[in-house]
mmCIF file of N, CA and C in Angstrom:
data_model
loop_
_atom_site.group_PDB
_atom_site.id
_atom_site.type_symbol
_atom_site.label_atom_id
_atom_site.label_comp_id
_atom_site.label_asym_id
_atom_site.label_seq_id
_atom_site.Cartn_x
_atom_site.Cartn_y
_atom_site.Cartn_z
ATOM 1 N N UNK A 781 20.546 94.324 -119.193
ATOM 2 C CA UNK A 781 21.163 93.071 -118.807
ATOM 3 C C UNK A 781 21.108 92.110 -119.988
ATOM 4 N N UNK A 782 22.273 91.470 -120.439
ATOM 5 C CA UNK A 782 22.607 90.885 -121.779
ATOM 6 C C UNK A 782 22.233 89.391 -121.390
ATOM 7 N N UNK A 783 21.496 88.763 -122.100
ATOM 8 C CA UNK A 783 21.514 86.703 -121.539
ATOM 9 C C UNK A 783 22.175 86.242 -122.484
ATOM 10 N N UNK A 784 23.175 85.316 -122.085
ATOM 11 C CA UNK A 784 24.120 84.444 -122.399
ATOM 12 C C UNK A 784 23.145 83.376 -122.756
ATOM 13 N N UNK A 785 22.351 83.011 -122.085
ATOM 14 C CA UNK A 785 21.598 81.284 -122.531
ATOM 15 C C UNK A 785 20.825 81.405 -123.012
ATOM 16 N N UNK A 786 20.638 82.556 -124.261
ATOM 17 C CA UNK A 786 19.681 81.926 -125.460
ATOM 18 C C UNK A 786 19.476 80.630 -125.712
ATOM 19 N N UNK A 787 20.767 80.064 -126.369
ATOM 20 C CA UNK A 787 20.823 78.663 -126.852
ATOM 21 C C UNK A 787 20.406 77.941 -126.272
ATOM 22 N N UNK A 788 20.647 77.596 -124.414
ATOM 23 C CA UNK A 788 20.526 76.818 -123.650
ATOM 24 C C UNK A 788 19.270 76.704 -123.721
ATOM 25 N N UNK A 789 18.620 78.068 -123.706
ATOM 26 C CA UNK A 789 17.272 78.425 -123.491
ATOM 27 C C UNK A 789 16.581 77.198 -124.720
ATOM 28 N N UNK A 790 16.608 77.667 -125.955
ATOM 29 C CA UNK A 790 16.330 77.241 -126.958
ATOM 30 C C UNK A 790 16.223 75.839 -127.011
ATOM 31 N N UNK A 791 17.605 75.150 -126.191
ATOM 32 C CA UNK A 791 17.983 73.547 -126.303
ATOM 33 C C UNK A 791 16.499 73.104 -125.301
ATOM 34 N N UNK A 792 16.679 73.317 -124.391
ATOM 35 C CA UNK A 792 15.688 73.621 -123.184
ATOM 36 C C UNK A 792 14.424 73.071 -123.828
ATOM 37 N N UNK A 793 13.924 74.018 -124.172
ATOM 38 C CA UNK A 793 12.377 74.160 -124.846
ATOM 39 C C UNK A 793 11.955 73.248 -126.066
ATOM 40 N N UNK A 794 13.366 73.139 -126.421
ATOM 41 C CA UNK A 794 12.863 72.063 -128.209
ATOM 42 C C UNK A 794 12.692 70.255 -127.326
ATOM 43 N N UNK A 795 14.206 70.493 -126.385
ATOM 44 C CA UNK A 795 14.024 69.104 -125.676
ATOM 45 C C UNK A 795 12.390 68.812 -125.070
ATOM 46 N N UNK A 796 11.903 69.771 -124.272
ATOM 47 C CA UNK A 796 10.403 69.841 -123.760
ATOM 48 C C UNK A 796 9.395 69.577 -124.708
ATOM 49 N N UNK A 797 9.647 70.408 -125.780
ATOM 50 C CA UNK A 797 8.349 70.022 -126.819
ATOM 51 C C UNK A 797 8.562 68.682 -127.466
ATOM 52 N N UNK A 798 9.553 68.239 -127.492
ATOM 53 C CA UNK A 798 10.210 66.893 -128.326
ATOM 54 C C UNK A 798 9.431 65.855 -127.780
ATOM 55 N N UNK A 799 9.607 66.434 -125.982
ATOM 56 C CA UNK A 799 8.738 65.411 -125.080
ATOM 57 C C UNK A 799 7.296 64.915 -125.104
ATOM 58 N N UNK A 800 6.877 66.549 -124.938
ATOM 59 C CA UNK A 800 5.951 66.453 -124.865
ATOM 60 C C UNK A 800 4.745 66.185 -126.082
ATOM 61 N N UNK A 801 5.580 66.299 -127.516
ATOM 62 C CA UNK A 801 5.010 65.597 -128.441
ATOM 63 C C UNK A 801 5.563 64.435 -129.068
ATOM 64 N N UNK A 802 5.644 63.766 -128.781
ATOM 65 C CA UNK A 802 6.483 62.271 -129.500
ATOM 66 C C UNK A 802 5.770 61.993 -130.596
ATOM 67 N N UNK A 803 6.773 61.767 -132.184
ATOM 68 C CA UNK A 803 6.022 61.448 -133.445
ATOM 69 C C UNK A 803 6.121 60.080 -133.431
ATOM 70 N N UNK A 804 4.635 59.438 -134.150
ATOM 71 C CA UNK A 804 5.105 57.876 -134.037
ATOM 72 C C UNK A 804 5.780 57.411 -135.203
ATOM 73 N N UNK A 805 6.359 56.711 -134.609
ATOM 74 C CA UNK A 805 8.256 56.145 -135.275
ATOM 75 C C UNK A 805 7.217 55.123 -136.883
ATOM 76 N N UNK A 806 7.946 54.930 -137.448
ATOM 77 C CA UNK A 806 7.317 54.241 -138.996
ATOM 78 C C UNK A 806 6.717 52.887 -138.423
ATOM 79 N N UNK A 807 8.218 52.208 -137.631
ATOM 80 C CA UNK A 807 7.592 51.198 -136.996
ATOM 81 C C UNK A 807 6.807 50.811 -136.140
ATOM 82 N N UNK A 808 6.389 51.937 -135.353
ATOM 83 C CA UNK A 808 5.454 51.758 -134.551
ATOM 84 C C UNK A 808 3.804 51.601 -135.240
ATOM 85 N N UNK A 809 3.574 51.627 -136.169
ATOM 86 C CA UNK A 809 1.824 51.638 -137.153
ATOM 87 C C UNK A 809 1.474 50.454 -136.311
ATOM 88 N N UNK A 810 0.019 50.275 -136.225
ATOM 89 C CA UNK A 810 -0.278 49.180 -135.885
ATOM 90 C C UNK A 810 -0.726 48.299 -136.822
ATOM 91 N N UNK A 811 -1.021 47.078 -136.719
ATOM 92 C CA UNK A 811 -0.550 45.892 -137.145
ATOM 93 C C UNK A 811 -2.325 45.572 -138.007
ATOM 94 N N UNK A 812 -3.086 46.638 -137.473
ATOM 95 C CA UNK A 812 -5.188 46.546 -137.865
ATOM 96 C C UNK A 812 -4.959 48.128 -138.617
ATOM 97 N N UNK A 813 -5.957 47.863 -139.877
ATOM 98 C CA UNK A 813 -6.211 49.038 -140.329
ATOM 99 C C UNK A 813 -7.068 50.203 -139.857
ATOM 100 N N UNK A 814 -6.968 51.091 -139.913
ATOM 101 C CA UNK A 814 -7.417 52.341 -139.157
ATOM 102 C C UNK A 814 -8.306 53.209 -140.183
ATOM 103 N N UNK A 815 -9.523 53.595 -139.401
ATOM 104 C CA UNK A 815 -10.642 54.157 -140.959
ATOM 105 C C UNK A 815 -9.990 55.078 -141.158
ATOM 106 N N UNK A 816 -10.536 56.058 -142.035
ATOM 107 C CA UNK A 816 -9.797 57.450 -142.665
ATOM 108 C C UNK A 816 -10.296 58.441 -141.876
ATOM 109 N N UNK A 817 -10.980 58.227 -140.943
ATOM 110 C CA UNK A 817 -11.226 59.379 -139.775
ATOM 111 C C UNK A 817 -10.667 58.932 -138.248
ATOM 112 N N UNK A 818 -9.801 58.195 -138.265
ATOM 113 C CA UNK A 818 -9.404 57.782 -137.275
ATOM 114 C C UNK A 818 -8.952 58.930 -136.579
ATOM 115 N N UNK A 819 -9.146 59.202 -135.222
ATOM 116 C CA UNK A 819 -8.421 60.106 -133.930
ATOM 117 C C UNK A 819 -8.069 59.582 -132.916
ATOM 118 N N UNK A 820 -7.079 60.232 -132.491
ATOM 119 C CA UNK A 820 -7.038 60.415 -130.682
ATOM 120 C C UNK A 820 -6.380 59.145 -130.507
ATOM 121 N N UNK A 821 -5.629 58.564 -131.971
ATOM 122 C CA UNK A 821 -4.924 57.051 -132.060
ATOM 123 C C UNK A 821 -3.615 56.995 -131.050
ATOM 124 N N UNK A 822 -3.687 55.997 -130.478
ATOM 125 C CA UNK A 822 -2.468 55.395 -129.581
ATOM 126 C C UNK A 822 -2.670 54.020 -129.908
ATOM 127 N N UNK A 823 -1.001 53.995 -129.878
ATOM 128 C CA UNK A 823 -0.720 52.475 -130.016
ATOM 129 C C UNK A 823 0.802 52.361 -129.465
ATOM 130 N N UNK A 824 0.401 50.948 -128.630
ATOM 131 C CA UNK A 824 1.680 50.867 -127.784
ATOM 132 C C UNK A 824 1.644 49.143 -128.572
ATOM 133 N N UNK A 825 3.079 48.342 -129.227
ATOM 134 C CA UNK A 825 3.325 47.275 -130.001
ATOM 135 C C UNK A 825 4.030 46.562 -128.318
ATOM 136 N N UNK A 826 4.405 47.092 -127.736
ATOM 137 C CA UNK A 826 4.937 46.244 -126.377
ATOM 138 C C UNK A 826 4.190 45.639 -125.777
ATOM 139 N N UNK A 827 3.210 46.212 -125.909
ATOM 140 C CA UNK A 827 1.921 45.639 -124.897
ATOM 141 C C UNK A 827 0.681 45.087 -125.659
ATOM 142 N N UNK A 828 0.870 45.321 -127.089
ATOM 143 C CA UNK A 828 0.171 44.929 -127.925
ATOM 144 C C UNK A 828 -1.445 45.824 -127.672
ATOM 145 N N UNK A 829 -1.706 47.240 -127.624
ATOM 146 C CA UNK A 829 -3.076 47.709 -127.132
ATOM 147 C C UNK A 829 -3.192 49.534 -128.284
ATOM 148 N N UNK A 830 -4.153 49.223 -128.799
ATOM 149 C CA UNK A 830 -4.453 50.059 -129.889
ATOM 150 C C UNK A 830 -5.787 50.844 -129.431
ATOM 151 N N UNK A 831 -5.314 52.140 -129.250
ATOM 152 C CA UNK A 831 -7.229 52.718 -129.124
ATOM 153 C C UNK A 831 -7.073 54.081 -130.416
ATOM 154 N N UNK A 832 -8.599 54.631 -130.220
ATOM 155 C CA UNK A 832 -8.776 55.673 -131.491
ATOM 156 C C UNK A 832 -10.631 55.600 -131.070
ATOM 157 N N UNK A 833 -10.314 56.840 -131.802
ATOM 158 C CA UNK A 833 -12.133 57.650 -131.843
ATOM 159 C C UNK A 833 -12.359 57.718 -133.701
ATOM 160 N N UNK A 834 -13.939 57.116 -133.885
ATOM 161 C CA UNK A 834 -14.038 57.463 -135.597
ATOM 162 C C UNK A 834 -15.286 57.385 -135.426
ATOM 163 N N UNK A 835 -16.129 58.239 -136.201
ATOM 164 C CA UNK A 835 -17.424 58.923 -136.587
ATOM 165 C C UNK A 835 -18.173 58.094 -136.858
ATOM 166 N N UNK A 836 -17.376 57.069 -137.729
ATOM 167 C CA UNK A 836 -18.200 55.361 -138.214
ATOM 168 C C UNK A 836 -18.879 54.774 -137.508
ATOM 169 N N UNK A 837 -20.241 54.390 -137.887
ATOM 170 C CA UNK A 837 -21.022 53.924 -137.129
ATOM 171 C C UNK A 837 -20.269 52.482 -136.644
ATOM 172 N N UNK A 838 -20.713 52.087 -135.701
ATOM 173 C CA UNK A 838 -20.291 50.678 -135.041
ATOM 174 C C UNK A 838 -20.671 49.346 -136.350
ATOM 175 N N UNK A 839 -21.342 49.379 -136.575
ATOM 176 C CA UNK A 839 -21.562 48.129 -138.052
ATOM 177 C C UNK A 839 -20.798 48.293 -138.589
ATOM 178 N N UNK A 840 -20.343 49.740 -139.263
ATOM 179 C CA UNK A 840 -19.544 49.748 -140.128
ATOM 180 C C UNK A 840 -17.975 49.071 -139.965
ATOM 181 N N UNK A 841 -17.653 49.717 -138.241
ATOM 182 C CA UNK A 841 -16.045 49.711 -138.036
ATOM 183 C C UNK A 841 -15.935 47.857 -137.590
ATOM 184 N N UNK A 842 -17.042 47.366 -137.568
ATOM 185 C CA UNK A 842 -17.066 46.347 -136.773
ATOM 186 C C UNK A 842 -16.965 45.200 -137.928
ATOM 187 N N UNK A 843 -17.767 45.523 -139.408
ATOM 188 C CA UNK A 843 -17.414 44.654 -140.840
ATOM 189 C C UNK A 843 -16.220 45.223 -141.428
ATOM 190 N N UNK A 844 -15.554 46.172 -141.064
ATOM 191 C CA UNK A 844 -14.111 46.389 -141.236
ATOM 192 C C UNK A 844 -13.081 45.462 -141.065
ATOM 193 N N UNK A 845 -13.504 44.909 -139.516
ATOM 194 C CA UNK A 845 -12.218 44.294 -138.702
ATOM 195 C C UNK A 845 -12.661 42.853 -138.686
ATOM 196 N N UNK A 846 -14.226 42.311 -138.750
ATOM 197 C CA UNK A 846 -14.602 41.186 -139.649
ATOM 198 C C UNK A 846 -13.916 40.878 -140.783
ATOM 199 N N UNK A 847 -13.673 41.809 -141.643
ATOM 200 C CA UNK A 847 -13.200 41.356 -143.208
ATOM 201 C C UNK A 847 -11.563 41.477 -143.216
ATOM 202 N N UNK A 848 -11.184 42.411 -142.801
ATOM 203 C CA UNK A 848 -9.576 42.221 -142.499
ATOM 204 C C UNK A 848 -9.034 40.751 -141.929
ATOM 205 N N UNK A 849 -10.172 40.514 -140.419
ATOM 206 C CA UNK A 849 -9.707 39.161 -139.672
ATOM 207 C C UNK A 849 -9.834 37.678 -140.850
ATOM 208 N N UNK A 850 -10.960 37.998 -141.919
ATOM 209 C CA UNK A 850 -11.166 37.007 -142.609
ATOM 210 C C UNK A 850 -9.927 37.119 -143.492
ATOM 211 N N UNK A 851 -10.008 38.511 -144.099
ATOM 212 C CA UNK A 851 -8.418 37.911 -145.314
ATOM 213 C C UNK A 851 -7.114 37.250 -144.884
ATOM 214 N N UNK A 852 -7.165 38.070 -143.278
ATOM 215 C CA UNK A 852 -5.360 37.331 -142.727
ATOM 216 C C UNK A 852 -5.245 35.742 -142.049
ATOM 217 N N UNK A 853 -6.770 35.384 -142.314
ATOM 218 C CA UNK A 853 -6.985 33.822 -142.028
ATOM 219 C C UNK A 853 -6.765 33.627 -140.263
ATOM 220 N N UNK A 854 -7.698 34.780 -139.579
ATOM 221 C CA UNK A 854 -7.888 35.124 -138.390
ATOM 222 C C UNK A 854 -9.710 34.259 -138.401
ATOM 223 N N UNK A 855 -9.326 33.512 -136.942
ATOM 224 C CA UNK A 855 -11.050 32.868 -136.443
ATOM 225 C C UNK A 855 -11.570 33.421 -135.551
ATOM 226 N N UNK A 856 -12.523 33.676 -135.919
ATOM 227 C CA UNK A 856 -13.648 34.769 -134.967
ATOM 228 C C UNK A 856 -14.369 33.521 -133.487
ATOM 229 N N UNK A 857 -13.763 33.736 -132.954
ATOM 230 C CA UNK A 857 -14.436 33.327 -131.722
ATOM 231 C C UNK A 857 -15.789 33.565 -131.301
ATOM 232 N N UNK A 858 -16.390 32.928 -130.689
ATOM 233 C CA UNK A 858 -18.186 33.547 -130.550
ATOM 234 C C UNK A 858 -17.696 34.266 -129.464
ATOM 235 N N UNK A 859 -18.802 35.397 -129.614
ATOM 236 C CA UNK A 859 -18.569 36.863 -129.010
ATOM 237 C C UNK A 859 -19.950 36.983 -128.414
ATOM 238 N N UNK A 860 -20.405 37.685 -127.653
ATOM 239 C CA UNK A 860 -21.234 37.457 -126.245
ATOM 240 C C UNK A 860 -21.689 38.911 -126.246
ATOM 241 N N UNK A 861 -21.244 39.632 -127.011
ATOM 242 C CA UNK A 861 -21.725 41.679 -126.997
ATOM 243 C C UNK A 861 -22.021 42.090 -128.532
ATOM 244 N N UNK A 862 -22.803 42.006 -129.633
ATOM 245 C CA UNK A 862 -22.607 42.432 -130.666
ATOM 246 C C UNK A 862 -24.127 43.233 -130.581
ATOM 247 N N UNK A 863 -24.458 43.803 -129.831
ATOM 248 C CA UNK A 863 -25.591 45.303 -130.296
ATOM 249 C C UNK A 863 -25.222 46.252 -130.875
ATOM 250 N N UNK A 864 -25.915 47.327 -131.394
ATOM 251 C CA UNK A 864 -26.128 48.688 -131.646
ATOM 252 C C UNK A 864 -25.355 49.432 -131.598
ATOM 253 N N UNK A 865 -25.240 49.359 -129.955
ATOM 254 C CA UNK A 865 -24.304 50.454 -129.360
ATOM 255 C C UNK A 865 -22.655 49.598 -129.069
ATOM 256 N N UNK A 866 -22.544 48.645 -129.423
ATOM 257 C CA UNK A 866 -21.404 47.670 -128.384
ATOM 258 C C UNK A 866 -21.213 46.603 -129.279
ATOM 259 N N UNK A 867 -19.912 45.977 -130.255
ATOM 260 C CA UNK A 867 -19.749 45.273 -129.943
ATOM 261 C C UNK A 867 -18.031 44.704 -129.881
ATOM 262 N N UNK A 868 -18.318 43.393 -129.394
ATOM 263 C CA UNK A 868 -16.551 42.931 -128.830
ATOM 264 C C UNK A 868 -16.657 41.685 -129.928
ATOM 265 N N UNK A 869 -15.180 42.073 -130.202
ATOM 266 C CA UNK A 869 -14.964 40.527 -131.249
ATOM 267 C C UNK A 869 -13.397 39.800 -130.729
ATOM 268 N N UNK A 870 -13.500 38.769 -130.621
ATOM 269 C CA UNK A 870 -12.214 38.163 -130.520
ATOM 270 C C UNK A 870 -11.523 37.651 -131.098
ATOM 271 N N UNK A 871 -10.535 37.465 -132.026
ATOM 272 C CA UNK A 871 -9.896 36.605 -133.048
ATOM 273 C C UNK A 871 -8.577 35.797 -132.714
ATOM 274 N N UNK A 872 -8.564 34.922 -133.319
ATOM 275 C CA UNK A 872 -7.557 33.812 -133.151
ATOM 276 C C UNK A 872 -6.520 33.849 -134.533
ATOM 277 N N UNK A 873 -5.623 34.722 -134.282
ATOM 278 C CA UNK A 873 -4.674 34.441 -135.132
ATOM 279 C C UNK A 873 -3.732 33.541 -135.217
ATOM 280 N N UNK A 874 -3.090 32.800 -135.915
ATOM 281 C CA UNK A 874 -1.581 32.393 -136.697
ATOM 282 C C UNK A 874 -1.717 31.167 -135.228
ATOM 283 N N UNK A 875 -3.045 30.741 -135.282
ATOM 284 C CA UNK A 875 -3.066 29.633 -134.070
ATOM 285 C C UNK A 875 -2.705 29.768 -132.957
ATOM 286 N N UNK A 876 -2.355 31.018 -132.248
ATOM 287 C CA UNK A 876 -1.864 31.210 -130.604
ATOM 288 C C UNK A 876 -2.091 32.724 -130.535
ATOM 289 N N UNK A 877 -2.045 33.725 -131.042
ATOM 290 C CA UNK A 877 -1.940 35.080 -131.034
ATOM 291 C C UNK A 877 -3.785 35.384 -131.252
ATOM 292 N N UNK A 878 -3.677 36.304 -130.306
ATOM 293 C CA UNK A 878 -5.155 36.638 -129.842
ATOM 294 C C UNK A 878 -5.316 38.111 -130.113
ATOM 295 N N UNK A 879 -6.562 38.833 -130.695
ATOM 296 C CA UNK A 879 -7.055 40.304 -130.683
ATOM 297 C C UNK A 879 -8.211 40.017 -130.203
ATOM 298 N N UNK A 880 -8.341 40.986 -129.406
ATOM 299 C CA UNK A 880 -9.730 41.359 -128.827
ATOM 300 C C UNK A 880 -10.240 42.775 -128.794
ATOM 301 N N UNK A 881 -11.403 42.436 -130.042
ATOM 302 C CA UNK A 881 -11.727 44.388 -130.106
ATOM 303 C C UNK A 881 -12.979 44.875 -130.021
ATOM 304 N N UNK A 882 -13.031 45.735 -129.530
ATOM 305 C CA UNK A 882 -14.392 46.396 -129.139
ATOM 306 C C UNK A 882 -14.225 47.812 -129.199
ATOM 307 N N UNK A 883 -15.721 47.892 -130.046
ATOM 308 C CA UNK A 883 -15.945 49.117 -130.453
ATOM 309 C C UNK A 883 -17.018 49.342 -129.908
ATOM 310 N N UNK A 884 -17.641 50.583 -129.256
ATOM 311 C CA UNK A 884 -18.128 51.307 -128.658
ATOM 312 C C UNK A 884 -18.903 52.590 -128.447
ATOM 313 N N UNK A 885 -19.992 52.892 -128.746
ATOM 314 C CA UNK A 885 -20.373 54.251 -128.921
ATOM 315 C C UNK A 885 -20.681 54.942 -127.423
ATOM 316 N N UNK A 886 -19.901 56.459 -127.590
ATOM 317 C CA UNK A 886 -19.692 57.235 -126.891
ATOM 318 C C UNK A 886 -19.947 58.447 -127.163
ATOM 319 N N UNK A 887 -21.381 58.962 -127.251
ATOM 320 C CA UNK A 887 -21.391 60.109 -127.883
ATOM 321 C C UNK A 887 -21.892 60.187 -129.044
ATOM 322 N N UNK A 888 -20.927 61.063 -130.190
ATOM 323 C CA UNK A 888 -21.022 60.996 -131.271
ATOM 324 C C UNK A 888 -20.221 60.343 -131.991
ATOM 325 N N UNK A 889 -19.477 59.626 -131.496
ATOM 326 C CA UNK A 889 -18.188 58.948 -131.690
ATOM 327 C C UNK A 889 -18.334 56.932 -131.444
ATOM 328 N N UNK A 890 -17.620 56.452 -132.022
ATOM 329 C CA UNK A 890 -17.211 55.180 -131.695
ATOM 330 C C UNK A 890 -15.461 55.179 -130.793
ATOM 331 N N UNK A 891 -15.458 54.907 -129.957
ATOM 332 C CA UNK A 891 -14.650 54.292 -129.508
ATOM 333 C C UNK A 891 -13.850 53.107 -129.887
ATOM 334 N N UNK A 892 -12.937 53.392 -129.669
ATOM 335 C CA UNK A 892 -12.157 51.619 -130.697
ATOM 336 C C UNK A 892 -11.360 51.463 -129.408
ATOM 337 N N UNK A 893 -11.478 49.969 -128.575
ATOM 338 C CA UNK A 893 -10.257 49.252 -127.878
ATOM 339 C C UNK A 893 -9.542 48.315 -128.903
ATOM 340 N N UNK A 894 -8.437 47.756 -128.895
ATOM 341 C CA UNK A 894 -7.764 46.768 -129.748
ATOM 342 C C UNK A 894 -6.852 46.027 -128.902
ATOM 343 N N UNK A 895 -6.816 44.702 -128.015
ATOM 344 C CA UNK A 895 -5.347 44.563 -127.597
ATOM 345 C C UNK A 895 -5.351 42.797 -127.584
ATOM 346 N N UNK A 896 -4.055 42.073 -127.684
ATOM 347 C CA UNK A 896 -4.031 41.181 -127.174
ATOM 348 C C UNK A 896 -2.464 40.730 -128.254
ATOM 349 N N UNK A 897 -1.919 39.545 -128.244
ATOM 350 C CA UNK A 897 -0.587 39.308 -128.700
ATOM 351 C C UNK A 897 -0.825 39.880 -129.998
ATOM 352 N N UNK A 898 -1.712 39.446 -130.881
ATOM 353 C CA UNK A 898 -1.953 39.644 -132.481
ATOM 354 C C UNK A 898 -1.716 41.035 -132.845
ATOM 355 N N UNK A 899 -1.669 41.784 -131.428
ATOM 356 C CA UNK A 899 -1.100 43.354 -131.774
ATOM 357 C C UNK A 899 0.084 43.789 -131.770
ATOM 358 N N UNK A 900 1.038 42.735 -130.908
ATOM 359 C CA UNK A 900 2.213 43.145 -130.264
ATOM 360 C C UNK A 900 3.497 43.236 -131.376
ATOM 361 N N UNK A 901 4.268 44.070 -131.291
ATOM 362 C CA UNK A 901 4.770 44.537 -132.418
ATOM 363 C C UNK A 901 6.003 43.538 -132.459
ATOM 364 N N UNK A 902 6.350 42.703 -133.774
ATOM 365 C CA UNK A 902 6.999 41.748 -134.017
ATOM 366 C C UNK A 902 8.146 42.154 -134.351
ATOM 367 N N UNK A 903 9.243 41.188 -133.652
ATOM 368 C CA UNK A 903 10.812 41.798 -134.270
ATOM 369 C C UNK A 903 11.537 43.093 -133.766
ATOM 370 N N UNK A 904 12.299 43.677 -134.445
ATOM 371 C CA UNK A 904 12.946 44.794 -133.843
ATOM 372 C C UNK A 904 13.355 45.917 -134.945
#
């Protein structure tokens, strides 16, 4: 028995995997730098909300996003969680635009949350 719908077949399956792996678009990067072991990264600019897994201890990822917030002339809000295992920072950007991030140990891993306008992806 001869099949006619190779192709279809073919169209089929590339459409499915297309789906089921979506590459992120140039414009979609987020807007905070990401360590060099960053994983498991999602970032949605609509909603302004960034997560990822990195090996970096929490001090480390946490004077990362300290020193970034200081160069882009971002104000650190007093923050209410900065231990060991935990902490949350809030910043006040461009006078109205807000990040709120917290990093997290889970494991062997840090956890990274990121979200608030200061994420949301500008323009079109």
């Amino acid at each position: 028995m001869a099949s006619h719908s190779t192709p279809f077949a073919a169209f089929i399956l590339a459409s499915f995997f297309s789906l089921a792996s979506p590459s992120l678009a140039e414009d979609a990067k987020p807007p905070l730098p990401l360590p060099d072991d960053a994983s498991g990264m999602t970032y949605d600019g609509e909603s302004g909300s960034l997560t990822f897994s990195s090996a970096k201890p929490i001090k480390e990822l946490a004077a990362m996003y300290r020193d970034y917030a200081k160069q882009h002339g971002w104000e650190e809000q007093a923050g209410v969680i900065n231990k060991d295992n935990m902490v949350v920072m809030t910043f006040m950007a461009s006078g109205e635009d807000v990040a709120t991030i917290t990093v997290m140990k889970m494991g062997d891993n840090a956890e990274v949350t990121a979200e608030g306008t200061a994420l949301e992806a500008k323009g079109g």
